[in-house]
Each structure stands twice: as structure tokens, then as C-alpha cells.
PDB file of C-alpha atoms in Angstrom:
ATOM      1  CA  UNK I  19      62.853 124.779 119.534  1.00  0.00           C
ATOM      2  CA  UNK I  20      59.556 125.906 117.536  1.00  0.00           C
ATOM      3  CA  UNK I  21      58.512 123.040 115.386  1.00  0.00           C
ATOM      4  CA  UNK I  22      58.653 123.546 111.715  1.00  0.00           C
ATOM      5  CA  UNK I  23      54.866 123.517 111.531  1.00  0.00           C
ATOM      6  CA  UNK I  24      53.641 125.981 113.573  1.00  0.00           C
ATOM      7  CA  UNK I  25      52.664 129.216 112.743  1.00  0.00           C
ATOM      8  CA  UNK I  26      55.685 130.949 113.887  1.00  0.00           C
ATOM      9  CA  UNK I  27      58.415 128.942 112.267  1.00  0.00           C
ATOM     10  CA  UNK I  28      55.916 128.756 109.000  1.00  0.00           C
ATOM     11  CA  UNK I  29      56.097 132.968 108.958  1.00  0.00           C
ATOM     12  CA  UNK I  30      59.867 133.119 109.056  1.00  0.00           C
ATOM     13  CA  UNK I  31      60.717 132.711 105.205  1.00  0.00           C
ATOM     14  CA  UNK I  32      57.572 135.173 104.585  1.00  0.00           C
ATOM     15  CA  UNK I  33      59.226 137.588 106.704  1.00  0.00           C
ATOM     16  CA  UNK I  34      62.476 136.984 105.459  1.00  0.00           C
ATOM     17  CA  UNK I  35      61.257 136.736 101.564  1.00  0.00           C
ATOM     18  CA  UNK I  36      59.335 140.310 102.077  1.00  0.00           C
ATOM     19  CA  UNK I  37      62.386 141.945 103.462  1.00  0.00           C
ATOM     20  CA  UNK I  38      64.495 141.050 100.829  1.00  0.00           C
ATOM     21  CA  UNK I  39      61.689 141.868  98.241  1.00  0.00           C
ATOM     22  CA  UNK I  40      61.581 145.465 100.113  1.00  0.00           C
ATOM     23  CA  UNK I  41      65.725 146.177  99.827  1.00  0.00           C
ATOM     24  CA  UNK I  42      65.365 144.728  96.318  1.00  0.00           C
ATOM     25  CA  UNK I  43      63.056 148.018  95.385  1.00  0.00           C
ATOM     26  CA  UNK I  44      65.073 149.896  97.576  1.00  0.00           C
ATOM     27  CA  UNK I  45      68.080 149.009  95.578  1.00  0.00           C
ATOM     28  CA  UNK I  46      66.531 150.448  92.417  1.00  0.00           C
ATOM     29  CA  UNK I  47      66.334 153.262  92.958  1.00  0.00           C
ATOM     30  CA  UNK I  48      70.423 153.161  92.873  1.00  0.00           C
ATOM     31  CA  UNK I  49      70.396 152.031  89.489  1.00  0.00           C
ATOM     32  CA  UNK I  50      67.564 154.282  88.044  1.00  0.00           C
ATOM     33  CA  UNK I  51      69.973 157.163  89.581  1.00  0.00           C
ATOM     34  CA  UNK I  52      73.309 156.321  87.731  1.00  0.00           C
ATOM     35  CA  UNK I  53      71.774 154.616  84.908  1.00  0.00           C
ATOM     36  CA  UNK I  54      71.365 157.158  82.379  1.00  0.00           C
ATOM     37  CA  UNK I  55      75.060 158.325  83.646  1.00  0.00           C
ATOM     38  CA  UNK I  56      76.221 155.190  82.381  1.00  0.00           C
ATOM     39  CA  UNK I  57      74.158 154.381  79.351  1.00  0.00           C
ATOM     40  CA  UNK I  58      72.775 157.824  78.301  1.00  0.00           C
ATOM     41  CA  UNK I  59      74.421 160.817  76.091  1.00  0.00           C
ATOM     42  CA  UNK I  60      76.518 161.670  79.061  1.00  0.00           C
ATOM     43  CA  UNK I  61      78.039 158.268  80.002  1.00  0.00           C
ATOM     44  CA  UNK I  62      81.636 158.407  80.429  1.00  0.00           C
ATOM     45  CA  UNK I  63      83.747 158.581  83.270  1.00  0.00           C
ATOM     46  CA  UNK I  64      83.544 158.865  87.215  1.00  0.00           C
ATOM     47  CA  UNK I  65      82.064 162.417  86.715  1.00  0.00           C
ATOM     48  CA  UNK I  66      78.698 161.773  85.631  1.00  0.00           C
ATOM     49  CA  UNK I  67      78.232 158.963  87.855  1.00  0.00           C
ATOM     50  CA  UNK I  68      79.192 161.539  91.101  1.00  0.00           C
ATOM     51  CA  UNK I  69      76.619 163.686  89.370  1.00  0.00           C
ATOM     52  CA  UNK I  70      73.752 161.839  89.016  1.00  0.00           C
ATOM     53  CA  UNK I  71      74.023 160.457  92.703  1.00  0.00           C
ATOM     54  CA  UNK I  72      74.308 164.123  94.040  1.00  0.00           C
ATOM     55  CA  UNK I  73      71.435 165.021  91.773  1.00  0.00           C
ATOM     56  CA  UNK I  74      69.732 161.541  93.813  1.00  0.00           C
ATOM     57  CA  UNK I  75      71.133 162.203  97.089  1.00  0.00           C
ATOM     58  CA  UNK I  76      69.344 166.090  96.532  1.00  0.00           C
ATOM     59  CA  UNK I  77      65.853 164.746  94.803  1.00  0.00           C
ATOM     60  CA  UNK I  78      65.611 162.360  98.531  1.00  0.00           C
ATOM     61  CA  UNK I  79      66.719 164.338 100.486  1.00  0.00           C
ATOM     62  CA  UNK I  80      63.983 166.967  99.410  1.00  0.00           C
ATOM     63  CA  UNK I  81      61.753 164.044  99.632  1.00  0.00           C
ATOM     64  CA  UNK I  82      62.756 163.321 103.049  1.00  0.00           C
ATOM     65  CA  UNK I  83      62.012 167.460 104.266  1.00  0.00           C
ATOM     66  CA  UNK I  84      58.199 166.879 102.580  1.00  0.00           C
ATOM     67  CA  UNK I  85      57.580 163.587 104.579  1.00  0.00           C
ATOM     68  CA  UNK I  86      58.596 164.741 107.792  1.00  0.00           C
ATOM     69  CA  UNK I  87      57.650 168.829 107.731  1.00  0.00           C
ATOM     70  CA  UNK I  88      55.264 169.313 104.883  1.00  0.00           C
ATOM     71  CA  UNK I  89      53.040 166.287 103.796  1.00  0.00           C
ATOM     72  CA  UNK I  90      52.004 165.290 107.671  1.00  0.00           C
ATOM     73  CA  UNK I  91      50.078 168.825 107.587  1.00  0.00           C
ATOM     74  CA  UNK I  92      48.835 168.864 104.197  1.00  0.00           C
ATOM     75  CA  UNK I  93      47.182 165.592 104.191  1.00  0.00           C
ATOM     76  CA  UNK I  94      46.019 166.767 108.306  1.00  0.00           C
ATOM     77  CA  UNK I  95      44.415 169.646 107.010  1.00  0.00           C
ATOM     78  CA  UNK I  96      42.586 167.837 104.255  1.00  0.00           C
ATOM     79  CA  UNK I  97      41.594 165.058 106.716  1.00  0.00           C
ATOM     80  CA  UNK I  98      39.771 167.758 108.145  1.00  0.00           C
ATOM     81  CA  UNK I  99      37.868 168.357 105.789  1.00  0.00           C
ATOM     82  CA  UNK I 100      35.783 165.339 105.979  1.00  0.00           C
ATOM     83  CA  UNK I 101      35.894 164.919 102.416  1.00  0.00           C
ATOM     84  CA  UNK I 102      37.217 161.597 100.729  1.00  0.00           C
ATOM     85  CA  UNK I 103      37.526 162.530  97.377  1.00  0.00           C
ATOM     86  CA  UNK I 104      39.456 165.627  98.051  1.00  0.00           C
ATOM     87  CA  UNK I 105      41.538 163.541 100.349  1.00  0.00           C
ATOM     88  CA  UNK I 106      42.495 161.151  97.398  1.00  0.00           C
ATOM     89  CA  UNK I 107      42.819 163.507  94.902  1.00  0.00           C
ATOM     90  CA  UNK I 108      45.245 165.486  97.361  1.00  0.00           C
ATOM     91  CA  UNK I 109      47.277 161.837  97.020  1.00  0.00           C
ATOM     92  CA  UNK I 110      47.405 161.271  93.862  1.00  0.00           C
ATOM     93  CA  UNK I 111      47.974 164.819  93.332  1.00  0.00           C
ATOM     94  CA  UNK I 112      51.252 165.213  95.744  1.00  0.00           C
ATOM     95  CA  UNK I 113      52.644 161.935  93.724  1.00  0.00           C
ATOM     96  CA  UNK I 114      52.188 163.254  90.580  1.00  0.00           C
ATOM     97  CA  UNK I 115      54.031 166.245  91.465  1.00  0.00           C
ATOM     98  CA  UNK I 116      56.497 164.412  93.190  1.00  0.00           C
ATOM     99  CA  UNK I 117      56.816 162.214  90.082  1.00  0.00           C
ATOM    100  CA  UNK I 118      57.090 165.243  88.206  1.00  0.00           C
ATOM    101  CA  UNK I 119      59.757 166.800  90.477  1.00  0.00           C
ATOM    102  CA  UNK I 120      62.155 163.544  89.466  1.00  0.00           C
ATOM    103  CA  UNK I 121      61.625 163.905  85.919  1.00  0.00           C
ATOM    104  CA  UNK I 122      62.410 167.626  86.030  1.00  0.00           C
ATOM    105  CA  UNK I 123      65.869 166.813  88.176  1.00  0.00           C
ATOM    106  CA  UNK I 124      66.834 164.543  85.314  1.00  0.00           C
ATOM    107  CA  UNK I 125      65.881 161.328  87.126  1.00  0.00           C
ATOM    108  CA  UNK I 126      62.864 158.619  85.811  1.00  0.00           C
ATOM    109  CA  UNK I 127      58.890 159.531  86.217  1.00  0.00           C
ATOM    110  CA  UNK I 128      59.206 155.875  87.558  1.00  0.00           C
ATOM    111  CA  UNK I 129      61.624 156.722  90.373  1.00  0.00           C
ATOM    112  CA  UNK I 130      59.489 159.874  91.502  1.00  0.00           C
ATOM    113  CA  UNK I 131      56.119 157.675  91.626  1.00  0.00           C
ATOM    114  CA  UNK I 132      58.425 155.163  93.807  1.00  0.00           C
ATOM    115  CA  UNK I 133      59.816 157.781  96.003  1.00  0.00           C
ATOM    116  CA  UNK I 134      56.175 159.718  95.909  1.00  0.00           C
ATOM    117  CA  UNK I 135      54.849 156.613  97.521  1.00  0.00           C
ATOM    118  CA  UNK I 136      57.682 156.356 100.046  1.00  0.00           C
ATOM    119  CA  UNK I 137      56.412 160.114 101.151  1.00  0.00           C
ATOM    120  CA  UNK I 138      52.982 159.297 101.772  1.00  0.00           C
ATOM    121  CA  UNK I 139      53.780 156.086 103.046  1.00  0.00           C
ATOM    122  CA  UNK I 140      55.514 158.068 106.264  1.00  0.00           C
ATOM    123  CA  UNK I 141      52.472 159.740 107.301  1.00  0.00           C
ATOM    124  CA  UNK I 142      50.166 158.634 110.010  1.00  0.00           C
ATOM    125  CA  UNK I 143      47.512 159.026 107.214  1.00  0.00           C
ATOM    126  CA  UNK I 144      48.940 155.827 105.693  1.00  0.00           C
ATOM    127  CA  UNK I 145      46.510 152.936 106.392  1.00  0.00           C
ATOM    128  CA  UNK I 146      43.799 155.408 104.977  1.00  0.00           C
ATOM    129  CA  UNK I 147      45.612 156.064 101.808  1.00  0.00           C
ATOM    130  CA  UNK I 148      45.691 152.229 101.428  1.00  0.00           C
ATOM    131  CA  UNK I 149      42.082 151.958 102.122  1.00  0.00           C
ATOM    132  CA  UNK I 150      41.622 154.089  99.727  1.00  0.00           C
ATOM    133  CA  UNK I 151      44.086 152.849  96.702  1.00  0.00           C
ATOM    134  CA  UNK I 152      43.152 149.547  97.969  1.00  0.00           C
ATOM    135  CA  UNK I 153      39.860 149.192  95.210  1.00  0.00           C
ATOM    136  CA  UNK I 154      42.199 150.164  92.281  1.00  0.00           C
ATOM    137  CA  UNK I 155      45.272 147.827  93.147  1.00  0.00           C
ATOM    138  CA  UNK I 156      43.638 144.840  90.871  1.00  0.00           C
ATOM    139  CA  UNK I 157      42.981 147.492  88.366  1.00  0.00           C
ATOM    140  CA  UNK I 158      46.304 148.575  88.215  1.00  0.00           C
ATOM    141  CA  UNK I 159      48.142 145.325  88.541  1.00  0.00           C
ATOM    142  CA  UNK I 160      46.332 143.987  85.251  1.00  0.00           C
ATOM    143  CA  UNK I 161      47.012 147.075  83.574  1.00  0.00           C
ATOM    144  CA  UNK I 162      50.877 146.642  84.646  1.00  0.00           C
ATOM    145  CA  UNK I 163      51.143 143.257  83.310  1.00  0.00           C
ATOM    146  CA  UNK I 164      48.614 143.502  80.256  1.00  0.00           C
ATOM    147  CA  UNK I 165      51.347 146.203  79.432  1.00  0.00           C
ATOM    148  CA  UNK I 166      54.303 144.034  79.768  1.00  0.00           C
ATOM    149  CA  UNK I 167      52.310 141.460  77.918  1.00  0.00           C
ATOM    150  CA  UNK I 168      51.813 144.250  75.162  1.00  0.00           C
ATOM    151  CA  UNK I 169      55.712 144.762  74.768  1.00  0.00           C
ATOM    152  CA  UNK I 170      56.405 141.338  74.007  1.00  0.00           C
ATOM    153  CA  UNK I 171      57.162 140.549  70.294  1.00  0.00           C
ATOM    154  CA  UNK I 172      55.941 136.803  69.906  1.00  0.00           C
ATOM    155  CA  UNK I 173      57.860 136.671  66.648  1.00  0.00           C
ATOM    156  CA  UNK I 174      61.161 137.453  68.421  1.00  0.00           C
ATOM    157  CA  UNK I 175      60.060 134.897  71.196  1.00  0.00           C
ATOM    158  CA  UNK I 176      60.054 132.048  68.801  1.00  0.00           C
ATOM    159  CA  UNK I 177      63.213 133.129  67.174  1.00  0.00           C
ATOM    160  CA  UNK I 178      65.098 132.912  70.530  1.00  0.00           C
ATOM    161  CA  UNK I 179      62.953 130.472  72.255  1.00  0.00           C
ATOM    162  CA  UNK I 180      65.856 128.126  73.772  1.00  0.00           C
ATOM    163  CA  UNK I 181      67.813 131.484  74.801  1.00  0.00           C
ATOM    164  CA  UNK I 182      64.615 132.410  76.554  1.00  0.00           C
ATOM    165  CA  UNK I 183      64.496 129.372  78.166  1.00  0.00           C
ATOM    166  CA  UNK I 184      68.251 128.761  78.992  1.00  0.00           C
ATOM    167  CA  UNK I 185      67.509 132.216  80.550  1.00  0.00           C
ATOM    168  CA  UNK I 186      64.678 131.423  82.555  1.00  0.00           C
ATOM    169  CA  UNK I 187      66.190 128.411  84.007  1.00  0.00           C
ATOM    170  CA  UNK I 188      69.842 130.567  84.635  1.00  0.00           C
ATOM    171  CA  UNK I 189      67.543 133.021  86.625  1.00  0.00           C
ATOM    172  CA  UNK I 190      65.485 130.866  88.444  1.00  0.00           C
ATOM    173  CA  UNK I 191      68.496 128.677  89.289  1.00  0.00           C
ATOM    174  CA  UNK I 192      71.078 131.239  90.052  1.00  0.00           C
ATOM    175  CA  UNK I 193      68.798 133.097  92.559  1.00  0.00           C
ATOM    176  CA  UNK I 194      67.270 130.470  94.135  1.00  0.00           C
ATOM    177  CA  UNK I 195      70.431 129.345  94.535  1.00  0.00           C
ATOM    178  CA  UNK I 196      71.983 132.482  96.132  1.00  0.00           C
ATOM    179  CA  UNK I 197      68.544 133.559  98.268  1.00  0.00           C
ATOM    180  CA  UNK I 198      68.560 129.641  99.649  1.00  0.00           C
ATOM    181  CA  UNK I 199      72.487 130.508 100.719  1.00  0.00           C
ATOM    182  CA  UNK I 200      72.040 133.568 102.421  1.00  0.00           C
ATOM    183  CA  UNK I 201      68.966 132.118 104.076  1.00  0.00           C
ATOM    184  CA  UNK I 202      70.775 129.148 105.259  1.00  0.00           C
ATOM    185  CA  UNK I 203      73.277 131.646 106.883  1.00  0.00           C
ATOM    186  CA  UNK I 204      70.385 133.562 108.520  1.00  0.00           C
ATOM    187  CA  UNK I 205      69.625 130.551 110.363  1.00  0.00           C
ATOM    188  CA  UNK I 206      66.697 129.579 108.533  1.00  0.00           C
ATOM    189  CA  UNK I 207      66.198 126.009 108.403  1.00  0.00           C
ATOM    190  CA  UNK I 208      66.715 124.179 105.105  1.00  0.00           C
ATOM    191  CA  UNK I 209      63.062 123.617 104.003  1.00  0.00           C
ATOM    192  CA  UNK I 210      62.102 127.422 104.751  1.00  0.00           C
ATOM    193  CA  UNK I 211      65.320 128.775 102.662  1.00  0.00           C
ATOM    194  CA  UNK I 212      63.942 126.659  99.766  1.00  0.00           C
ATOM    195  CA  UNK I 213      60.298 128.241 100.328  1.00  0.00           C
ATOM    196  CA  UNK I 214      62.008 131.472 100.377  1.00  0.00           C
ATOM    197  CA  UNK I 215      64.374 130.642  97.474  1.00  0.00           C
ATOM    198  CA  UNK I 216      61.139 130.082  95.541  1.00  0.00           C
ATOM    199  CA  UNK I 217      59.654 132.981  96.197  1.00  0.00           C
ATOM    200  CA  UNK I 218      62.729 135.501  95.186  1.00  0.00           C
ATOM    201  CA  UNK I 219      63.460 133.490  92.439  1.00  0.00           C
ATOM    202  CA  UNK I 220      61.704 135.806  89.289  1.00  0.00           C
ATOM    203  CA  UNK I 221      63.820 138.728  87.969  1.00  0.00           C
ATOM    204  CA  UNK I 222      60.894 140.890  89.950  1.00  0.00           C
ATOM    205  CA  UNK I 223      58.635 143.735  88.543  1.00  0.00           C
ATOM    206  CA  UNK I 224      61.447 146.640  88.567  1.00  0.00           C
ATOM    207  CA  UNK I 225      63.744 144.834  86.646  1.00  0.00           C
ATOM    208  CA  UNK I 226      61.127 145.463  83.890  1.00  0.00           C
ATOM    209  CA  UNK I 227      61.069 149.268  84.967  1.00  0.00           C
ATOM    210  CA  UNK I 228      65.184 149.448  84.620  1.00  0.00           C
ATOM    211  CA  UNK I 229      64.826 147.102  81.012  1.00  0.00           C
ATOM    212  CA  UNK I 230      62.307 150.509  79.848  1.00  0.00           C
ATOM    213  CA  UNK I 231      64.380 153.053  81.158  1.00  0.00           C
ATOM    214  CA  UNK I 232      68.009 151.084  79.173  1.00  0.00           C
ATOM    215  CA  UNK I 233      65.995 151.287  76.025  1.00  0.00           C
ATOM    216  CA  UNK I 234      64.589 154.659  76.144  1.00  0.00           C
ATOM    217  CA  UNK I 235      68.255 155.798  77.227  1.00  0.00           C
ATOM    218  CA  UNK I 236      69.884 153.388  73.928  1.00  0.00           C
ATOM    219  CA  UNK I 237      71.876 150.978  75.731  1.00  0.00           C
ATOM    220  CA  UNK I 238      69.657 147.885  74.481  1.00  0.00           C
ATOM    221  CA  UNK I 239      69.524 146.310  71.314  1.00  0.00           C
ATOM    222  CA  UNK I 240      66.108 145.623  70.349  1.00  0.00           C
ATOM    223  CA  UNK I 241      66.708 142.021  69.913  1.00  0.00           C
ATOM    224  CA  UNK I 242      68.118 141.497  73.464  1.00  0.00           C
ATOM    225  CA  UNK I 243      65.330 143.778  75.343  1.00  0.00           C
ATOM    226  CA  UNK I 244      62.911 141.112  73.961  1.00  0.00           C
ATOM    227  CA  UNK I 245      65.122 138.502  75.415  1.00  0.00           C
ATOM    228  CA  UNK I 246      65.085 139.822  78.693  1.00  0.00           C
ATOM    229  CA  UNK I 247      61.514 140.997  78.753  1.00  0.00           C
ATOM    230  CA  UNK I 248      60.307 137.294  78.203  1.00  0.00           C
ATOM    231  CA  UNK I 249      62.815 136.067  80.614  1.00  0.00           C
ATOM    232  CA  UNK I 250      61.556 138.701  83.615  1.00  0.00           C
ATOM    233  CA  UNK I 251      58.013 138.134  82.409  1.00  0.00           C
ATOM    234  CA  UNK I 252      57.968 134.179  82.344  1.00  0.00           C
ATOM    235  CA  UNK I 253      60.241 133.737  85.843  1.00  0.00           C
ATOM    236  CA  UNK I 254      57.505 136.344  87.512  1.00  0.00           C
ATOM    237  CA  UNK I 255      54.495 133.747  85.718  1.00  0.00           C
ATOM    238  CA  UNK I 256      56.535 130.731  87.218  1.00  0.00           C
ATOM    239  CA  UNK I 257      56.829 131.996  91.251  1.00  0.00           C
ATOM    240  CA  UNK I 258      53.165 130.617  91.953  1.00  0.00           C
ATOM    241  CA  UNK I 259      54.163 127.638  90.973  1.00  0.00           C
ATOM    242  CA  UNK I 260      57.533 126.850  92.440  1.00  0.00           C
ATOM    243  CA  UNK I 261      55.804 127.872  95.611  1.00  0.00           C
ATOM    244  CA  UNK I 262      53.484 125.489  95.725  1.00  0.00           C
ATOM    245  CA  UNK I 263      55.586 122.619  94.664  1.00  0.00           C
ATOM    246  CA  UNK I 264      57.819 123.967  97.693  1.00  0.00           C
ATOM    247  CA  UNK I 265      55.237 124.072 100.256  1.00  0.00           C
ATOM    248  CA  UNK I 266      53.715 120.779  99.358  1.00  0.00           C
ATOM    249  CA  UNK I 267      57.581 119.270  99.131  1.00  0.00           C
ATOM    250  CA  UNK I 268      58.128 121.385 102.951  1.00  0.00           C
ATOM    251  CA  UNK I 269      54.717 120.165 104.125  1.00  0.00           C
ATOM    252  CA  UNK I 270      55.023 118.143 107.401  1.00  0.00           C
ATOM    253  CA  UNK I 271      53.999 114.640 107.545  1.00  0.00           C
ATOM    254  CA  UNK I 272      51.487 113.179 110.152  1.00  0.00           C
ATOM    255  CA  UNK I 273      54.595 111.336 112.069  1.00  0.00           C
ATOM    256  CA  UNK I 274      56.168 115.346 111.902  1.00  0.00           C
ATOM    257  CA  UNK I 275      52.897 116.254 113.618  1.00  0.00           C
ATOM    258  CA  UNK I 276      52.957 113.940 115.987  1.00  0.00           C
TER     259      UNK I 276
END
């Protein structure tokens, strides 16, 4: 069998960890489809739930024609242009309308940019739009998080700091828990289902796009958005962390290496 500290068997919880990270965004898009069905002005019933995944079901499937039949040639022809600019504004561009295309089908902005990235993402154009994105990523990561940061009311932090904390600790626990299970039943070994566990444990980024999307549709109290924004913001903060401690605890010793 591989040993546990070679490169291979060191690259299995990554690969597991990513794939679950990558069905986890998947999944959202799910929920941003039937939530405002069963939070919004229209909640009630099996009937708008049917509705609002046919009105998903349509919105992808549309998505799906553009990635394989219209996008490939559009961004082909503006390859040829030679020009780079034009060739990133064409991106940006074909998300935004994309983006725009969800909203106007009753979905989230969020969702289209999601799905808008999925499009491009199919073309054989993709490791160039990455090279190009790639310089803003940093940008745009601080300016996700400075935001979340920005939404947080301190005062209502302090005033439910031990149900923050019971929170963060039922989060962290409870996932770990079930992402070390299901990894155990994949056949990882024990000390790679804990790296794993680690790295899955946070509520994730999306979870902060669904929080936005529940309030702007009503179905959160103030007082418990602020709850759950801490929670999903300080489990995120705490994955570095836990992964360390896990890789130094799943380190092999000298004896294991020899």
C-alpha cells in the first residue's frame, strides 16, 4: 500500500476536500432556486416550489445552449482579434449579462454570476480567462470579506457572544464530524478524513450568499442574521488553523519514515 507520507496518499483528502467543496457550490444553486418560493411573497405550497425549479431548470438549460453553441465562437472570434482588453471585457461582459438574465427570470444576480462563470468555464478559452482574472482574484477576495466584515454589528456580537460561540463550536463539530464519516467510508484513512474534516468544517462562503438573499426576501430576523453571519464568518477565520493543528497532529514521525 502507498505510505501515508508520500505525495500520493498526502493528495487524497485535497482531492477529496475540493470535490466536496465543488458539489457544495453546486448544491446552491438548488437553494437560491426555491428559496424565494419558500420564504418570499409567494411561499406557500408545492406550486411555487415546481415553479421556481422549472423557471431554474429553463435559466440552465439556456445556459447550457450558450456554453456549448454560442460562447465557444464568440470568445473564438474575439481571440482573433489579438486584443486582450477586448477579450476581457467580452468576459466580463457575457457574465454580466448572464447575471442579468437570472435576475430578470426571477432568480438571484448571485446565481447568474455563478452560473455565468460555469459558461465560460466550458470553453477551451478557459485557462486564458483565468490568466486573465487571475491579477484581480486578491482584489476581489478582500473586497468579499471586507464586505462581510462590514455587515457585522459588533454590538449584536457582544450581546449574543456565547450563542455565537456555542454556534461556532456546533458547526465546526457537527461537520467535521459528518465530512470525517463519509471520508472514513470512502476509504480514506483515519488521519486524512480528519485533515479533510478540517478543511470542510466552516459554514463556507455561499452560505453567506443564501444568509443575503433570506434577508432581502424577509425570512430572517435581524437579530438571528447577525448570529449566523458571525458564526459563517468566524468558522471560515478558524479553517487555517484547524488545518495546521491537523497536519502537524497527521505529520509522520521519523520511525513512520523509516
Amino acid at each position: 500500500s502507498t505510505p501515508l507520507y508520500s505525495s500520493a496518499a498526502s493528495d487524497v483528502y485535497k482531492r477529496q476536500a475540493l470535490g466536496v467543496a465543488i458539489f457544495q457550490d453546486l448544491a446552491v444553486i438548488f437553494f437560491m432556486v426555491v428559496l424565494p418560493s419558500l420564504i418570499g411573497d409567494d411561499a406557500g405550497g408545492l406550486g411555487p416550489v415546481f415553479f421556481a425549479l422549472g423557471k431554474g431548470v429553463l435559466f440552465l438549460g439556456l445556459c447550457w445552449v450558450l456554453s456549448l453553441y454560442v460562447v465557444p465562437h464568440l470568445l473564438h472570434a474575439v481571440a482573433n482579434s489579438r486584443s486582450r482588453e477586448l477579450f476581457t471585457v467580452t468576459v466580463v461582459g457575457l457574465c454580466a449579462v448572464i447575471a442579468w438574465g437570472a435576475n430578470w427570470f426571477g432568480l438571484s444576480l448571485a446565481l447568474g454570476a455563478f452560473a455565468g462563470g460555469l459558461v465560460v468555464s466550458e470553453s477551451i478559452y478557459s485557462h486564458k480567462v483565468l490568466a486573465d482574472v487571475l491579477p484581480f482574484k486578491d482584489l476581489f477576495l478582500t473586497v468579499f470579506f471586507v464586505s462581510v466584515g462590514l455587515l457585522i454589528d459588533l454590538g449584536a456580537v457582544w450581546d449574543s457572544l456565547w450563542v455565537i460561540a456555542l454556534g461556532v463550536l456546533g458547526i465546526i463539530a457537527i461537520k467535521g464530524f459528518v465530512v470525517a464519516v463519509v471520508a472514513r467510508r470512502m476509504g480514506l484513512r483515519f488521519r486524512q478524513a480528519l485533515v479533510a474534516a478540517a478543511a470542510l468544517s466552516s459554514s463556507g462562503e455561499f452560505s453567506l450568499v443564501l444568509l443575503s438573499r433570506a434577508s432581502d426576501l424577509g425570512g430572517l430576523a435581524p437579530e438571528i442574521e447577525q448570529v449566523l453571519l458571525a458564526c459563517t464568518a468566524i468558522s471560515m477565520a478558524l479553517v487555517p488553523t484547524l488545518m495546521k493543528g491537523c497536519l502537524l497532529y497527521t505529520s509522520p514521525s521519523p520511525r513512520d519514515r523509516g
